[in-house]
JSON list of C-alpha atoms in Angstrom, two decimals:
[
{"chain": "A", "resi": 310, "resn": "MET", "atom": "CA", "xyz": [-101.16, 37.77, 83.94]},
{"chain": "A", "resi": 311, "resn": "GLN", "atom": "CA", "xyz": [-102.33, 40.93, 85.69]},
{"chain": "A", "resi": 312, "resn": "THR", "atom": "CA", "xyz": [-104.72, 41.96, 88.45]},
{"chain": "A", "resi": 313, "resn": "ASN", "atom": "CA", "xyz": [-105.08, 45.65, 87.64]},
{"chain": "A", "resi": 314, "resn": "ALA", "atom": "CA", "xyz": [-104.15, 47.70, 84.60]},
{"chain": "A", "resi": 315, "resn": "MET", "atom": "CA", "xyz": [-105.09, 50.80, 82.67]},
{"chain": "A", "resi": 316, "resn": "PRO", "atom": "CA", "xyz": [-106.24, 50.60, 79.06]},
{"chain": "A", "resi": 317, "resn": "PRO", "atom": "CA", "xyz": [-103.30, 51.22, 76.70]},
{"chain": "A", "resi": 318, "resn": "GLU", "atom": "CA", "xyz": [-104.93, 54.25, 75.09]},
{"chain": "A", "resi": 319, "resn": "ILE", "atom": "CA", "xyz": [-104.81, 56.21, 78.36]},
{"chain": "A", "resi": 320, "resn": "ASN", "atom": "CA", "xyz": [-101.66, 55.09, 80.09]},
{"chain": "A", "resi": 321, "resn": "GLY", "atom": "CA", "xyz": [-98.42, 57.01, 80.11]},
{"chain": "A", "resi": 322, "resn": "GLN", "atom": "CA", "xyz": [-96.48, 54.37, 78.18]},
{"chain": "A", "resi": 323, "resn": "ALA", "atom": "CA", "xyz": [-98.70, 54.91, 75.15]},
{"chain": "A", "resi": 324, "resn": "GLY", "atom": "CA", "xyz": [-98.04, 58.64, 75.19]},
{"chain": "A", "resi": 325, "resn": "GLY", "atom": "CA", "xyz": [-101.51, 59.44, 76.53]},
{"chain": "A", "resi": 326, "resn": "ILE", "atom": "CA", "xyz": [-102.67, 60.49, 79.97]},
{"chain": "A", "resi": 327, "resn": "PRO", "atom": "CA", "xyz": [-100.53, 59.26, 82.90]},
{"chain": "A", "resi": 328, "resn": "GLU", "atom": "CA", "xyz": [-102.15, 56.61, 85.06]},
{"chain": "A", "resi": 329, "resn": "ALA", "atom": "CA", "xyz": [-101.80, 58.76, 88.20]},
{"chain": "A", "resi": 330, "resn": "THR", "atom": "CA", "xyz": [-103.73, 61.52, 86.46]},
{"chain": "A", "resi": 331, "resn": "VAL", "atom": "CA", "xyz": [-106.47, 59.12, 85.36]},
{"chain": "A", "resi": 332, "resn": "ALA", "atom": "CA", "xyz": [-106.84, 57.99, 89.00]},
{"chain": "A", "resi": 333, "resn": "ARG", "atom": "CA", "xyz": [-107.46, 61.60, 90.07]},
{"chain": "A", "resi": 334, "resn": "LEU", "atom": "CA", "xyz": [-109.94, 62.51, 87.31]},
{"chain": "A", "resi": 335, "resn": "PRO", "atom": "CA", "xyz": [-112.96, 60.90, 89.06]},
{"chain": "A", "resi": 336, "resn": "VAL", "atom": "CA", "xyz": [-112.10, 62.94, 92.17]},
{"chain": "A", "resi": 337, "resn": "TYR", "atom": "CA", "xyz": [-112.08, 66.14, 90.11]},
{"chain": "A", "resi": 338, "resn": "LEU", "atom": "CA", "xyz": [-115.36, 65.13, 88.50]},
{"chain": "A", "resi": 339, "resn": "ARG", "atom": "CA", "xyz": [-117.00, 64.59, 91.89]},
{"chain": "A", "resi": 340, "resn": "ALA", "atom": "CA", "xyz": [-115.84, 68.02, 93.05]},
{"chain": "A", "resi": 341, "resn": "LEU", "atom": "CA", "xyz": [-117.10, 69.60, 89.82]},
{"chain": "A", "resi": 342, "resn": "TYR", "atom": "CA", "xyz": [-120.52, 67.99, 90.22]},
{"chain": "A", "resi": 343, "resn": "GLY", "atom": "CA", "xyz": [-120.67, 69.47, 93.70]},
{"chain": "A", "resi": 344, "resn": "LEU", "atom": "CA", "xyz": [-119.86, 72.94, 92.37]},
{"chain": "A", "resi": 345, "resn": "ALA", "atom": "CA", "xyz": [-122.43, 72.62, 89.58]},
{"chain": "A", "resi": 346, "resn": "GLU", "atom": "CA", "xyz": [-125.12, 71.59, 92.06]},
{"chain": "A", "resi": 347, "resn": "ARG", "atom": "CA", "xyz": [-124.41, 74.80, 94.01]},
{"chain": "A", "resi": 348, "resn": "GLY", "atom": "CA", "xyz": [-124.86, 76.88, 90.87]},
{"chain": "A", "resi": 349, "resn": "ILE", "atom": "CA", "xyz": [-121.16, 77.79, 90.52]},
{"chain": "A", "resi": 350, "resn": "SER", "atom": "CA", "xyz": [-120.29, 78.36, 86.85]},
{"chain": "A", "resi": 351, "resn": "THR", "atom": "CA", "xyz": [-116.56, 79.09, 87.08]},
{"chain": "A", "resi": 352, "resn": "VAL", "atom": "CA", "xyz": [-113.92, 77.92, 89.54]},
{"chain": "A", "resi": 353, "resn": "ALA", "atom": "CA", "xyz": [-110.30, 78.89, 90.17]},
{"chain": "A", "resi": 354, "resn": "SER", "atom": "CA", "xyz": [-107.71, 76.13, 90.15]},
{"chain": "A", "resi": 355, "resn": "GLU", "atom": "CA", "xyz": [-106.97, 76.75, 93.83]},
{"chain": "A", "resi": 356, "resn": "GLU", "atom": "CA", "xyz": [-110.63, 76.28, 94.78]},
{"chain": "A", "resi": 357, "resn": "LEU", "atom": "CA", "xyz": [-111.06, 73.15, 92.69]},
{"chain": "A", "resi": 358, "resn": "ALA", "atom": "CA", "xyz": [-107.79, 71.73, 94.01]},
{"chain": "A", "resi": 359, "resn": "ALA", "atom": "CA", "xyz": [-108.91, 72.31, 97.60]},
{"chain": "A", "resi": 360, "resn": "ALA", "atom": "CA", "xyz": [-112.25, 70.61, 96.91]},
{"chain": "A", "resi": 361, "resn": "ALA", "atom": "CA", "xyz": [-110.41, 67.62, 95.39]},
{"chain": "A", "resi": 362, "resn": "GLY", "atom": "CA", "xyz": [-107.72, 67.44, 98.09]},
{"chain": "A", "resi": 363, "resn": "VAL", "atom": "CA", "xyz": [-104.70, 68.06, 95.82]},
{"chain": "A", "resi": 364, "resn": "ASN", "atom": "CA", "xyz": [-102.38, 71.00, 95.27]},
{"chain": "A", "resi": 365, "resn": "SER", "atom": "CA", "xyz": [-103.27, 73.47, 92.53]},
{"chain": "A", "resi": 366, "resn": "ALA", "atom": "CA", "xyz": [-100.08, 72.89, 90.52]},
{"chain": "A", "resi": 367, "resn": "LYS", "atom": "CA", "xyz": [-100.84, 69.16, 90.25]},
{"chain": "A", "resi": 368, "resn": "LEU", "atom": "CA", "xyz": [-104.44, 69.88, 89.28]},
{"chain": "A", "resi": 369, "resn": "ARG", "atom": "CA", "xyz": [-103.43, 72.32, 86.52]},
{"chain": "A", "resi": 370, "resn": "LYS", "atom": "CA", "xyz": [-100.93, 69.80, 85.16]},
{"chain": "A", "resi": 371, "resn": "ASP", "atom": "CA", "xyz": [-103.52, 67.02, 85.22]},
{"chain": "A", "resi": 372, "resn": "LEU", "atom": "CA", "xyz": [-106.11, 69.13, 83.40]},
{"chain": "A", "resi": 373, "resn": "SER", "atom": "CA", "xyz": [-103.57, 70.22, 80.82]},
{"chain": "A", "resi": 374, "resn": "HIS", "atom": "CA", "xyz": [-103.49, 66.60, 79.62]},
{"chain": "A", "resi": 375, "resn": "LEU", "atom": "CA", "xyz": [-107.13, 67.13, 78.68]},
{"chain": "A", "resi": 376, "resn": "GLY", "atom": "CA", "xyz": [-106.29, 70.29, 76.75]},
{"chain": "A", "resi": 377, "resn": "SER", "atom": "CA", "xyz": [-107.91, 72.45, 79.44]},
{"chain": "A", "resi": 378, "resn": "TYR", "atom": "CA", "xyz": [-105.88, 75.36, 80.78]},
{"chain": "A", "resi": 379, "resn": "GLY", "atom": "CA", "xyz": [-108.52, 77.68, 82.19]},
{"chain": "A", "resi": 380, "resn": "ILE", "atom": "CA", "xyz": [-108.60, 81.45, 81.75]},
{"chain": "A", "resi": 381, "resn": "ARG", "atom": "CA", "xyz": [-106.22, 83.62, 83.77]},
{"chain": "A", "resi": 382, "resn": "GLY", "atom": "CA", "xyz": [-108.15, 85.64, 86.32]},
{"chain": "A", "resi": 383, "resn": "VAL", "atom": "CA", "xyz": [-111.34, 83.71, 85.63]},
{"chain": "A", "resi": 384, "resn": "GLY", "atom": "CA", "xyz": [-110.59, 80.03, 86.12]},
{"chain": "A", "resi": 385, "resn": "TYR", "atom": "CA", "xyz": [-112.28, 77.00, 84.59]},
{"chain": "A", "resi": 386, "resn": "ASP", "atom": "CA", "xyz": [-115.79, 76.79, 83.17]},
{"chain": "A", "resi": 387, "resn": "VAL", "atom": "CA", "xyz": [-117.41, 74.17, 85.42]},
{"chain": "A", "resi": 388, "resn": "ASP", "atom": "CA", "xyz": [-119.87, 72.72, 82.89]},
{"chain": "A", "resi": 389, "resn": "TYR", "atom": "CA", "xyz": [-117.28, 72.46, 80.13]},
{"chain": "A", "resi": 390, "resn": "LEU", "atom": "CA", "xyz": [-114.73, 70.89, 82.47]},
{"chain": "A", "resi": 391, "resn": "VAL", "atom": "CA", "xyz": [-117.36, 68.34, 83.55]},
{"chain": "A", "resi": 392, "resn": "TYR", "atom": "CA", "xyz": [-117.77, 67.47, 79.88]},
{"chain": "A", "resi": 393, "resn": "GLN", "atom": "CA", "xyz": [-114.01, 67.25, 79.26]},
{"chain": "A", "resi": 394, "resn": "VAL", "atom": "CA", "xyz": [-113.37, 64.99, 82.24]},
{"chain": "A", "resi": 395, "resn": "SER", "atom": "CA", "xyz": [-116.46, 62.86, 81.50]},
{"chain": "A", "resi": 396, "resn": "ARG", "atom": "CA", "xyz": [-115.41, 62.45, 77.88]},
{"chain": "A", "resi": 397, "resn": "THR", "atom": "CA", "xyz": [-111.89, 61.42, 78.89]},
{"chain": "A", "resi": 398, "resn": "LEU", "atom": "CA", "xyz": [-113.25, 58.84, 81.33]},
{"chain": "A", "resi": 399, "resn": "GLY", "atom": "CA", "xyz": [-115.66, 57.51, 78.72]},
{"chain": "A", "resi": 400, "resn": "LEU", "atom": "CA", "xyz": [-118.75, 58.69, 80.59]},
{"chain": "A", "resi": 401, "resn": "THR", "atom": "CA", "xyz": [-120.44, 60.44, 77.67]},
{"chain": "A", "resi": 402, "resn": "GLN", "atom": "CA", "xyz": [-122.06, 57.13, 76.75]},
{"chain": "A", "resi": 403, "resn": "ASP", "atom": "CA", "xyz": [-124.05, 54.58, 78.76]},
{"chain": "A", "resi": 404, "resn": "TRP", "atom": "CA", "xyz": [-122.17, 51.56, 80.08]},
{"chain": "A", "resi": 405, "resn": "PRO", "atom": "CA", "xyz": [-124.24, 48.42, 80.77]},
{"chain": "A", "resi": 406, "resn": "VAL", "atom": "CA", "xyz": [-123.17, 46.76, 84.02]},
{"chain": "A", "resi": 407, "resn": "VAL", "atom": "CA", "xyz": [-123.95, 43.32, 85.41]},
{"chain": "A", "resi": 408, "resn": "ILE", "atom": "CA", "xyz": [-123.79, 42.66, 89.16]},
{"chain": "A", "resi": 409, "resn": "VAL", "atom": "CA", "xyz": [-123.05, 39.08, 90.20]},
{"chain": "A", "resi": 410, "resn": "GLY", "atom": "CA", "xyz": [-124.06, 38.52, 93.81]},
{"chain": "A", "resi": 411, "resn": "ALA", "atom": "CA", "xyz": [-127.40, 39.79, 95.12]},
{"chain": "A", "resi": 412, "resn": "GLY", "atom": "CA", "xyz": [-126.59, 39.73, 98.83]},
{"chain": "A", "resi": 413, "resn": "ASN", "atom": "CA", "xyz": [-126.55, 42.82, 101.03]},
{"chain": "A", "resi": 414, "resn": "LEU", "atom": "CA", "xyz": [-123.68, 44.45, 99.13]},
{"chain": "A", "resi": 415, "resn": "GLY", "atom": "CA", "xyz": [-125.11, 43.65, 95.71]},
{"chain": "A", "resi": 416, "resn": "ARG", "atom": "CA", "xyz": [-128.49, 45.05, 96.75]},
{"chain": "A", "resi": 417, "resn": "ALA", "atom": "CA", "xyz": [-126.88, 48.25, 98.01]},
{"chain": "A", "resi": 418, "resn": "LEU", "atom": "CA", "xyz": [-125.01, 48.69, 94.73]},
{"chain": "A", "resi": 419, "resn": "ALA", "atom": "CA", "xyz": [-128.13, 48.08, 92.66]},
{"chain": "A", "resi": 420, "resn": "ASN", "atom": "CA", "xyz": [-130.07, 50.64, 94.66]},
{"chain": "A", "resi": 421, "resn": "TYR", "atom": "CA", "xyz": [-127.39, 53.31, 94.41]},
{"chain": "A", "resi": 422, "resn": "GLY", "atom": "CA", "xyz": [-128.88, 56.09, 92.27]},
{"chain": "A", "resi": 423, "resn": "GLY", "atom": "CA", "xyz": [-125.52, 57.65, 91.46]},
{"chain": "A", "resi": 424, "resn": "PHE", "atom": "CA", "xyz": [-124.71, 55.05, 88.80]},
{"chain": "A", "resi": 425, "resn": "VAL", "atom": "CA", "xyz": [-127.37, 56.21, 86.34]},
{"chain": "A", "resi": 426, "resn": "SER", "atom": "CA", "xyz": [-126.42, 59.88, 86.67]},
{"chain": "A", "resi": 427, "resn": "ARG", "atom": "CA", "xyz": [-122.78, 58.98, 85.98]},
{"chain": "A", "resi": 428, "resn": "GLY", "atom": "CA", "xyz": [-123.43, 56.96, 82.83]},
{"chain": "A", "resi": 429, "resn": "PHE", "atom": "CA", "xyz": [-123.78, 53.42, 84.21]},
{"chain": "A", "resi": 430, "resn": "THR", "atom": "CA", "xyz": [-126.88, 51.27, 83.77]},
{"chain": "A", "resi": 431, "resn": "ILE", "atom": "CA", "xyz": [-127.40, 48.12, 85.83]},
{"chain": "A", "resi": 432, "resn": "ALA", "atom": "CA", "xyz": [-128.49, 45.76, 83.05]},
{"chain": "A", "resi": 433, "resn": "ALA", "atom": "CA", "xyz": [-128.80, 42.60, 85.14]},
{"chain": "A", "resi": 434, "resn": "MET", "atom": "CA", "xyz": [-128.33, 41.09, 88.59]},
{"chain": "A", "resi": 435, "resn": "LEU", "atom": "CA", "xyz": [-127.37, 37.48, 89.07]},
{"chain": "A", "resi": 436, "resn": "ASP", "atom": "CA", "xyz": [-127.22, 35.06, 91.97]},
{"chain": "A", "resi": 437, "resn": "SER", "atom": "CA", "xyz": [-127.20, 31.31, 92.60]},
{"chain": "A", "resi": 438, "resn": "ASP", "atom": "CA", "xyz": [-129.38, 31.26, 95.73]},
{"chain": "A", "resi": 439, "resn": "PRO", "atom": "CA", "xyz": [-132.83, 29.81, 94.87]},
{"chain": "A", "resi": 440, "resn": "GLY", "atom": "CA", "xyz": [-134.28, 31.98, 97.62]},
{"chain": "A", "resi": 441, "resn": "ILE", "atom": "CA", "xyz": [-133.05, 35.16, 95.91]},
{"chain": "A", "resi": 442, "resn": "VAL", "atom": "CA", "xyz": [-133.39, 34.27, 92.22]},
{"chain": "A", "resi": 443, "resn": "GLY", "atom": "CA", "xyz": [-136.67, 35.65, 90.91]},
{"chain": "A", "resi": 444, "resn": "SER", "atom": "CA", "xyz": [-136.93, 38.40, 93.53]},
{"chain": "A", "resi": 445, "resn": "LYS", "atom": "CA", "xyz": [-137.05, 42.09, 92.64]},
{"chain": "A", "resi": 446, "resn": "ILE", "atom": "CA", "xyz": [-134.18, 44.43, 93.45]},
{"chain": "A", "resi": 447, "resn": "ALA", "atom": "CA", "xyz": [-134.15, 48.01, 92.20]},
{"chain": "A", "resi": 448, "resn": "ARG", "atom": "CA", "xyz": [-136.74, 47.17, 89.51]},
{"chain": "A", "resi": 449, "resn": "LEU", "atom": "CA", "xyz": [-134.61, 44.27, 88.33]},
{"chain": "A", "resi": 450, "resn": "THR", "atom": "CA", "xyz": [-135.55, 40.61, 88.55]},
{"chain": "A", "resi": 451, "resn": "VAL", "atom": "CA", "xyz": [-132.61, 38.63, 89.91]},
{"chain": "A", "resi": 452, "resn": "ARG", "atom": "CA", "xyz": [-131.61, 36.01, 87.35]},
{"chain": "A", "resi": 453, "resn": "HIS", "atom": "CA", "xyz": [-129.78, 32.76, 87.95]},
{"chain": "A", "resi": 454, "resn": "VAL", "atom": "CA", "xyz": [-126.03, 32.90, 87.46]},
{"chain": "A", "resi": 455, "resn": "ASP", "atom": "CA", "xyz": [-126.39, 30.16, 84.84]},
{"chain": "A", "resi": 456, "resn": "GLU", "atom": "CA", "xyz": [-127.70, 32.90, 82.53]},
{"chain": "A", "resi": 457, "resn": "LEU", "atom": "CA", "xyz": [-124.54, 35.00, 82.85]},
{"chain": "A", "resi": 458, "resn": "GLU", "atom": "CA", "xyz": [-123.15, 34.46, 79.36]},
{"chain": "A", "resi": 459, "resn": "ALA", "atom": "CA", "xyz": [-126.51, 34.96, 77.65]},
{"chain": "A", "resi": 460, "resn": "LEU", "atom": "CA", "xyz": [-127.24, 38.18, 79.57]},
{"chain": "A", "resi": 461, "resn": "VAL", "atom": "CA", "xyz": [-123.78, 39.60, 78.88]},
{"chain": "A", "resi": 462, "resn": "ALA", "atom": "CA", "xyz": [-124.31, 39.04, 75.17]},
{"chain": "A", "resi": 463, "resn": "ARG", "atom": "CA", "xyz": [-127.91, 40.31, 75.15]},
{"chain": "A", "resi": 464, "resn": "HIS", "atom": "CA", "xyz": [-127.17, 43.56, 76.98]},
{"chain": "A", "resi": 465, "resn": "LYS", "atom": "CA", "xyz": [-123.68, 44.05, 75.52]},
{"chain": "A", "resi": 466, "resn": "VAL", "atom": "CA", "xyz": [-122.31, 44.28, 79.05]},
{"chain": "A", "resi": 467, "resn": "ALA", "atom": "CA", "xyz": [-119.06, 46.22, 79.29]},
{"chain": "A", "resi": 468, "resn": "ILE", "atom": "CA", "xyz": [-118.41, 46.05, 83.04]},
{"chain": "A", "resi": 469, "resn": "GLY", "atom": "CA", "xyz": [-118.89, 43.22, 85.50]},
{"chain": "A", "resi": 470, "resn": "VAL", "atom": "CA", "xyz": [-119.25, 43.77, 89.25]},
{"chain": "A", "resi": 471, "resn": "ILE", "atom": "CA", "xyz": [-118.40, 40.85, 91.52]},
{"chain": "A", "resi": 472, "resn": "ALA", "atom": "CA", "xyz": [-120.13, 41.01, 94.91]},
{"chain": "A", "resi": 473, "resn": "THR", "atom": "CA", "xyz": [-119.93, 37.31, 95.75]},
{"chain": "A", "resi": 474, "resn": "PRO", "atom": "CA", "xyz": [-118.17, 35.47, 98.60]},
{"chain": "A", "resi": 475, "resn": "ALA", "atom": "CA", "xyz": [-114.44, 35.02, 98.07]},
{"chain": "A", "resi": 476, "resn": "GLY", "atom": "CA", "xyz": [-114.76, 31.34, 97.20]},
{"chain": "A", "resi": 477, "resn": "SER", "atom": "CA", "xyz": [-116.97, 32.07, 94.19]},
{"chain": "A", "resi": 478, "resn": "ALA", "atom": "CA", "xyz": [-115.24, 35.16, 92.88]},
{"chain": "A", "resi": 479, "resn": "GLN", "atom": "CA", "xyz": [-112.56, 33.63, 90.65]},
{"chain": "A", "resi": 480, "resn": "GLY", "atom": "CA", "xyz": [-115.03, 31.31, 88.94]},
{"chain": "A", "resi": 481, "resn": "VAL", "atom": "CA", "xyz": [-117.40, 34.23, 88.28]},
{"chain": "A", "resi": 482, "resn": "CYS", "atom": "CA", "xyz": [-114.48, 36.29, 87.00]},
{"chain": "A", "resi": 483, "resn": "ASP", "atom": "CA", "xyz": [-113.43, 33.53, 84.60]},
{"chain": "A", "resi": 484, "resn": "ARG", "atom": "CA", "xyz": [-116.95, 33.29, 83.21]},
{"chain": "A", "resi": 485, "resn": "LEU", "atom": "CA", "xyz": [-117.22, 37.07, 82.78]},
{"chain": "A", "resi": 486, "resn": "VAL", "atom": "CA", "xyz": [-113.91, 37.15, 80.91]},
{"chain": "A", "resi": 487, "resn": "SER", "atom": "CA", "xyz": [-114.90, 34.20, 78.72]},
{"chain": "A", "resi": 488, "resn": "ALA", "atom": "CA", "xyz": [-118.15, 36.01, 77.90]},
{"chain": "A", "resi": 489, "resn": "GLY", "atom": "CA", "xyz": [-116.17, 39.02, 76.67]},
{"chain": "A", "resi": 490, "resn": "VAL", "atom": "CA", "xyz": [-116.22, 41.34, 79.70]},
{"chain": "A", "resi": 491, "resn": "THR", "atom": "CA", "xyz": [-112.86, 43.13, 79.95]},
{"chain": "A", "resi": 492, "resn": "SER", "atom": "CA", "xyz": [-113.52, 45.49, 82.89]},
{"chain": "A", "resi": 493, "resn": "ILE", "atom": "CA", "xyz": [-114.28, 44.09, 86.34]},
{"chain": "A", "resi": 494, "resn": "LEU", "atom": "CA", "xyz": [-114.97, 45.74, 89.68]},
{"chain": "A", "resi": 495, "resn": "ASN", "atom": "CA", "xyz": [-114.24, 43.25, 92.44]},
{"chain": "A", "resi": 496, "resn": "PHE", "atom": "CA", "xyz": [-115.71, 43.59, 95.94]},
{"chain": "A", "resi": 497, "resn": "ALA", "atom": "CA", "xyz": [-114.84, 40.03, 96.97]},
{"chain": "A", "resi": 498, "resn": "PRO", "atom": "CA", "xyz": [-111.94, 39.80, 99.47]},
{"chain": "A", "resi": 499, "resn": "VAL", "atom": "CA", "xyz": [-109.64, 37.93, 97.09]},
{"chain": "A", "resi": 500, "resn": "VAL", "atom": "CA", "xyz": [-107.09, 38.81, 94.41]},
{"chain": "A", "resi": 501, "resn": "LEU", "atom": "CA", "xyz": [-108.36, 37.75, 91.00]},
{"chain": "A", "resi": 502, "resn": "THR", "atom": "CA", "xyz": [-106.17, 36.35, 88.24]},
{"chain": "A", "resi": 503, "resn": "VAL", "atom": "CA", "xyz": [-107.07, 37.61, 84.78]},
{"chain": "A", "resi": 504, "resn": "PRO", "atom": "CA", "xyz": [-105.42, 37.51, 81.35]},
{"chain": "A", "resi": 505, "resn": "ASP", "atom": "CA", "xyz": [-103.69, 40.48, 79.78]},
{"chain": "A", "resi": 506, "resn": "GLY", "atom": "CA", "xyz": [-106.16, 42.96, 78.38]},
{"chain": "A", "resi": 507, "resn": "VAL", "atom": "CA", "xyz": [-108.62, 42.63, 81.28]},
{"chain": "A", "resi": 508, "resn": "ASP", "atom": "CA", "xyz": [-108.77, 45.44, 83.84]},
{"chain": "A", "resi": 509, "resn": "VAL", "atom": "CA", "xyz": [-109.67, 44.72, 87.46]},
{"chain": "A", "resi": 510, "resn": "ARG", "atom": "CA", "xyz": [-110.32, 47.28, 90.17]},
{"chain": "A", "resi": 511, "resn": "LYS", "atom": "CA", "xyz": [-110.46, 45.85, 93.69]},
{"chain": "A", "resi": 512, "resn": "VAL", "atom": "CA", "xyz": [-112.50, 47.43, 96.48]},
{"chain": "A", "resi": 513, "resn": "ASP", "atom": "CA", "xyz": [-111.83, 45.94, 99.91]},
{"chain": "A", "resi": 514, "resn": "LEU", "atom": "CA", "xyz": [-113.67, 47.83, 102.65]},
{"chain": "A", "resi": 515, "resn": "SER", "atom": "CA", "xyz": [-111.99, 45.86, 105.44]},
{"chain": "A", "resi": 516, "resn": "ILE", "atom": "CA", "xyz": [-108.54, 46.95, 104.23]},
{"chain": "A", "resi": 517, "resn": "GLU", "atom": "CA", "xyz": [-109.63, 50.60, 104.19]},
{"chain": "A", "resi": 518, "resn": "LEU", "atom": "CA", "xyz": [-110.94, 50.26, 107.75]},
{"chain": "A", "resi": 519, "resn": "GLN", "atom": "CA", "xyz": [-107.68, 48.64, 108.86]},
{"chain": "A", "resi": 520, "resn": "ILE", "atom": "CA", "xyz": [-105.70, 51.55, 107.42]},
{"chain": "A", "resi": 521, "resn": "LEU", "atom": "CA", "xyz": [-107.94, 54.01, 109.26]},
{"chain": "A", "resi": 522, "resn": "ALA", "atom": "CA", "xyz": [-107.46, 51.99, 112.47]},
{"chain": "A", "resi": 523, "resn": "PHE", "atom": "CA", "xyz": [-103.68, 52.29, 112.04]},
{"chain": "A", "resi": 524, "resn": "HIS", "atom": "CA", "xyz": [-103.87, 56.08, 111.80]},
{"chain": "A", "resi": 525, "resn": "ALA", "atom": "CA", "xyz": [-106.33, 56.29, 114.70]},
{"chain": "A", "resi": 526, "resn": "GLN", "atom": "CA", "xyz": [-103.94, 54.23, 116.82]},
{"chain": "A", "resi": 527, "resn": "ARG", "atom": "CA", "xyz": [-101.03, 56.51, 115.90]},
{"chain": "A", "resi": 528, "resn": "ARG", "atom": "CA", "xyz": [-103.01, 59.58, 116.93]},
{"chain": "A", "resi": 529, "resn": "SER", "atom": "CA", "xyz": [-104.06, 57.96, 120.22]},
{"chain": "A", "resi": 530, "resn": "ALA", "atom": "CA", "xyz": [-100.46, 57.04, 121.02]},
{"chain": "A", "resi": 531, "resn": "ALA", "atom": "CA", "xyz": [-99.33, 60.62, 120.37]},
{"chain": "A", "resi": 532, "resn": "ARG", "atom": "CA", "xyz": [-102.06, 62.13, 122.56]},
{"chain": "A", "resi": 533, "resn": "PRO", "atom": "CA", "xyz": [-101.03, 62.54, 126.27]},
{"chain": "A", "resi": 534, "resn": "ASP", "atom": "CA", "xyz": [-103.27, 61.35, 129.10]},
{"chain": "A", "resi": 535, "resn": "PRO", "atom": "CA", "xyz": [-104.64, 64.56, 130.69]},
{"chain": "A", "resi": 536, "resn": "ASP", "atom": "CA", "xyz": [-104.81, 62.87, 134.12]},
{"chain": "A", "resi": 537, "resn": "LEU", "atom": "CA", "xyz": [-101.07, 62.14, 134.05]},
{"chain": "A", "resi": 538, "resn": "ALA", "atom": "CA", "xyz": [-99.80, 65.27, 132.35]},
{"chain": "A", "resi": 539, "resn": "ASP", "atom": "CA", "xyz": [-97.73, 67.81, 134.25]},
{"chain": "A", "resi": 540, "resn": "PRO", "atom": "CA", "xyz": [-99.60, 71.17, 134.06]},
{"chain": "A", "resi": 541, "resn": "ASP", "atom": "CA", "xyz": [-96.32, 72.94, 133.35]},
{"chain": "A", "resi": 542, "resn": "GLN", "atom": "CA", "xyz": [-95.69, 70.55, 130.45]},
{"chain": "A", "resi": 543, "resn": "ALA", "atom": "CA", "xyz": [-99.17, 70.86, 128.89]},
{"chain": "A", "resi": 544, "resn": "ASN", "atom": "CA", "xyz": [-98.27, 73.40, 126.22]},
{"chain": "A", "resi": 545, "resn": "THR", "atom": "CA", "xyz": [-95.18, 71.46, 125.16]},
{"chain": "A", "resi": 546, "resn": "ASP", "atom": "CA", "xyz": [-97.14, 68.20, 124.94]},
{"chain": "A", "resi": 547, "resn": "GLN", "atom": "CA", "xyz": [-99.89, 69.84, 122.88]},
{"chain": "A", "resi": 548, "resn": "ALA", "atom": "CA", "xyz": [-97.32, 71.25, 120.47]},
{"chain": "A", "resi": 549, "resn": "SER", "atom": "CA", "xyz": [-95.81, 67.78, 120.03]},
{"chain": "A", "resi": 550, "resn": "THR", "atom": "CA", "xyz": [-99.23, 66.31, 119.35]},
{"chain": "A", "resi": 551, "resn": "ASP", "atom": "CA", "xyz": [-100.02, 69.00, 116.79]},
{"chain": "A", "resi": 552, "resn": "GLN", "atom": "CA", "xyz": [-96.72, 68.36, 115.04]},
{"chain": "A", "resi": 553, "resn": "ALA", "atom": "CA", "xyz": [-97.40, 64.62, 114.94]},
{"chain": "A", "resi": 554, "resn": "SER", "atom": "CA", "xyz": [-100.81, 65.27, 113.39]},
{"chain": "A", "resi": 555, "resn": "THR", "atom": "CA", "xyz": [-99.23, 67.59, 110.84]},
{"chain": "A", "resi": 556, "resn": "ASP", "atom": "CA", "xyz": [-96.60, 64.99, 109.95]},
{"chain": "A", "resi": 557, "resn": "LEU", "atom": "CA", "xyz": [-99.29, 62.31, 109.60]},
{"chain": "A", "resi": 558, "resn": "ALA", "atom": "CA", "xyz": [-101.41, 64.50, 107.35]},
{"chain": "A", "resi": 559, "resn": "GLY", "atom": "CA", "xyz": [-98.38, 65.18, 105.18]},
{"chain": "A", "resi": 560, "resn": "ALA", "atom": "CA", "xyz": [-97.63, 61.47, 104.93]},
{"chain": "A", "resi": 561, "resn": "GLN", "atom": "CA", "xyz": [-101.24, 60.76, 103.91]},
{"chain": "A", "resi": 562, "resn": "LEU", "atom": "CA", "xyz": [-101.16, 63.40, 101.21]},
{"chain": "A", "resi": 563, "resn": "ALA", "atom": "CA", "xyz": [-97.85, 62.09, 99.92]},
{"chain": "A", "resi": 564, "resn": "ALA", "atom": "CA", "xyz": [-99.27, 58.58, 99.78]},
{"chain": "A", "resi": 565, "resn": "GLN", "atom": "CA", "xyz": [-102.22, 59.82, 97.73]},
{"chain": "A", "resi": 566, "resn": "ALA", "atom": "CA", "xyz": [-100.01, 61.79, 95.33]}
]
């Protein structure tokens, strides 16, 4: 059993692209889209690395797995690199997506315009609430969850998004898998159990907020109270705080590496 895995054709064990590199490719793609929108046609590795929040050596190594090395003194062609990264991620084709759960989160996901521009089409929305079924969300009519298997087959759904309460998530996941869906994005606050060959990505906003709270607490603890500080000690205290912030930033970058 597994809860999260990369497809064998792109993981390091199969001699393809390392999993850590795959995880950074969407970040590079987002930075490249930003450059393209500003009319920038070429970008140096240092500039792209800064926009993506990584060091330039790591970026160049990652892009070399795609066969892209840039031109010395010129950099990378932005449009071509967008194509290379998109092709590697499988975004040069449309991916039908079904969203199960039409509550506030499901509605927000359905209304997010960025999916279409990135190669994802919301093919169907499902819910079990009689008060929601039949309503319109983002030009889609919410269908009853009983139609899940039929809609997956009809639209050849490749990716399932679970935006249900935790208690319903595993059952929905089981039905998606049985219907042939092998890629699942899970927003429910629960760890899903899936068979080998099914990839699950979990997004838990509360966990991300808790991590941010931890770092905010650390910064607050390192910051001296100005009402209690000795004026003669102010410069020393500020230097200590700056060093603590620097150490924290380094730890965050290392964790993301």
